[in-house]
Structures are given as C-alpha cells and as structure tokens.
Amino acid sequence: SVGCVRTNKENRMLGANGSSESPGKTDGMGSVSSPTTSQLEWERSTGKLVGDAMYAHHLSAKQRTRAYDTQNYTDQGAYATLRSSCAALERKINESQGLLKRALDEISAIQHEDRTLEDVASVARNWIVRLQDPIAAAEQALAARTGRPESQNTRDHAERALRESLSGCAHCMRSLTTSVAAIEEEARKLSLCREALDRDVEAKNASIRLDVEALDLHEAQAAGELSGDKYKERSRPQAHPIQWRMNTENLLHDASRVRAASKRLRERTTTLINESHAVRESTTTGVIRGLKVKMEETEKLSKEVLEAMSSVQAEMETLSEAIGSVMRSEEGLESPLSVARARLSKRTVKPDREYVLDAAEISLEREVQDLERSRRKLTEERGKQGSDMDKLEAQRLQMERDVREKEAALAIDTGCLASFKALEETYRQPGGTPESAGVPLGGGASPAGGPR
C-alpha cells in the first residue's frame, strides 16, 4: 500500500538512530529481531490510510450528488420527452381524425351526388325515348301529307309546325344524348375519386390505430406487458408532414372539383329536360293548332266551292232554259222568213216592165233582211250561250275535282290531328312531365355542403 512505502528521508532518519540491520534478520541465538517500523511511520501510515479513505468518501459523495442530479435531469427530460411525444401523437391522431372525417364526408357527398346524377341520367334516358314519339309522329304526318293532291300540297301553317316539331325534338334528343354521355363520364370520375378516398380512409384508419397503440405503449410498459420483439424498428420516414396532409387535401380538392362539375352537369341536364318538355308541348300544340287552322280553312274553302257549284249549277239550268228559248225563237223565225222569201220570189216572175223597185219590193227585201239578221243574231247568241254553258260545265267539273281533293287532304289532316291529339294525351299521364318523372328541379343539396 501507499502507507508502507518508505521515503528516502525516513531511511536516513532510521540510519542515524543506529537501526541499520536488515529486516527479518535474527541474531546468533536464533531469536527474532526487533521491529524495524518506527512509531512515527506507523502513525503516518495509518493517517494516510484515513486521509485516503476520507478523500475517497468525499469523491463518492460528490459523484453521488452528480449522479442524483443527473438522475433528476434525465427523469425530467424523459418525462418532458414523453409528454411531448404523447402530445405529438395526440395532435397527429386529432389531425388524422379531422382529415378522416372530411374524407368520409366527401365520400358521403360523392355517393349522394352519384345517386342524384344517376337519377337525372335515368330521367334523361326516359325523355330521349319519349322524344322519339313526337319525332315519329311528325315524320309520319309529313310523309302522309306528301300524298295530298298537287293543288293541296302547300307550305301552310301545319307544314311549318310539323317541321319545327321535328327539328326541335330532334335537337333536344341530340342534346340529351350528349348530356347522358357526359354524365356517364362524370360518374366514372366520381367513382375514381371515391376509390382513391376509400384507400386514403383505409390508410388513415390503420395509421390512427397504430398511433393510438403507440400512445398507449407507456401504459403497457408500466404494466409489464410490452415485449421487446413485438415492435420492430423501421427506417426513418422520408415523407414530410406537409406532403402527407397535401395528399389528402389534393384528393379532397379533386373530389370536390369533380363533384362541382357533376352538379353543374346535373343542373344543365335538368334544364335540358325542362326545355325538352317545353319544346315537345309547344311544338305539339303548334302542330295541333296548325292542323286545326288548315282544316278550318279547307272546310271553309270547300263550303265556298260547294256554294259556287250550286250557283253554277243554277246558272247552267237557267242558261239551258235561255238556250232553249233562243232556239225556239230561232225556229219561230223560219216560217216568217220563208213567207217573206216566197213573197219576194213570187214578185221576181212578174213581167220586166212590171218588175220595179217599188215600196212593196223594198219592204219585202227589208223584211227578209231583218228576219235573216234576227236569225243570225239568235244563232250567235245561241253559240255564245253554248260556249258559256261549256265554260260553266268545265268550271263545275273543276270545282267537283277541287272538292274531292280538299276532302282527301282534309281526311289526311284529320288523321294527323288524331295522332297528335293522342300523343298530347300521353303527356298528361304519370311521368309525362319532368315533375311527375321525378326530376330534382332544385338540383339537390350535397351533404358535404358543396365544394371546400
């Protein structure tokens, strides 16, 4: 030990006192020699041992104090770190639950929008089928009216109304067909958004569950239930929290944008359905009104023609009587003319000296001339009356043909009117209007409250 080592000074002091024998030596008689350690050395050795022990005790107490301080510091740091970790986990869980709720609300809104969009698409498809009826009726009516006689085949109000009905309903059907195709595309986009949100919700549920388990690990450790091999270490994540949040925010933004576009498309399709209903009703009403006007005009003209026929027929009968009277007058002139000619012929055989241009001769010649002139006039009048009779007969035949043609055109228009009236009756049946067909005219409110 340190206390047993002699210094050079102590050795010199021992030598001066006459104690220079080697330790452990014995005298010649075999007895043990006296101790070589002095009292002072012994006391100093013991004092040094005590000092060393006190110094070691001081160092131990000081180290113990530092260890206690270190223990308190580490305990406080561990507690603060635990509180910070738990608070961070709780914030992450709350943030994840907030994003999860928004994602679930958006999924619910997408499902509601998808159902509403499908309802509107179903009504639009139904109206596409319904628009085929007025289109077919207009085409049939136009084809039937081409069979009218040439004189009755005119561009009247009914013809224009039929063409307007055909073009208007065909345009509405094309617009609805395009809108239905767009609805199907938007439904596909909504389905993709919903699938992406479902995957995000599934991932967030797993993340929240694991974070809750991580939050409860200190309780499991305190209860001695935590095993060392249950949770394995994993490489440090590289994704930034902002990126994690933005992934969900982007999904929500895309879903909201698609849902807003779907809502606009749904409202536009609803407007098209209402416009199609208005076009169908207005054009059908216009066709019925045009056909009625045309039929009234045809009946009115037919009545006028029939009245004119009656007048012509009466005139022909009167003219026939007049012709008979003229013929009788003409026949009545034959006897006086023959007598006058006979008288004049008798006087031509008189002797030359007696055959003079006397008053009797002049009177007989004037009588013959007057009778012949009267007969010629009667013959001319009879010819004119015959010509008038032929004209009246031709007019009567033409009017008879016109009446027959108008009756044929009237029959065609009557059939067209009956078909459009029957078509109009179907509009009053259930499902014949957008309201009765279940079209959400207000567009429907989204559960998520619209785009964020």
Short mmCIF file of C-alpha atoms in Angstrom, two decimals, residues 116-126 180 183 269:
data_model
loop_
_atom_site.label_atom_id
_atom_site.label_comp_id
_atom_site.label_asym_id
_atom_site.label_seq_id
_atom_site.Cartn_x
_atom_site.Cartn_y
_atom_site.Cartn_z
CA THR A 116 -78.66 12.03 -57.80
CA LEU A 117 -76.69 12.10 -61.04
CA GLU A 118 -77.85 8.59 -61.90
CA ASP A 119 -81.47 9.61 -61.21
CA VAL A 120 -81.14 12.57 -63.58
CA ALA A 121 -79.45 10.36 -66.19
CA SER A 122 -82.29 7.83 -65.90
CA VAL A 123 -84.89 10.58 -66.42
CA ALA A 124 -82.86 11.94 -69.36
CA ARG A 125 -82.75 8.49 -70.98
CA ASN A 126 -86.50 8.18 -70.45
CA VAL A 180 -76.12 11.48 -70.85
CA ILE A 183 -73.00 12.17 -67.14
CA THR A 269 -79.24 18.27 -67.87
#
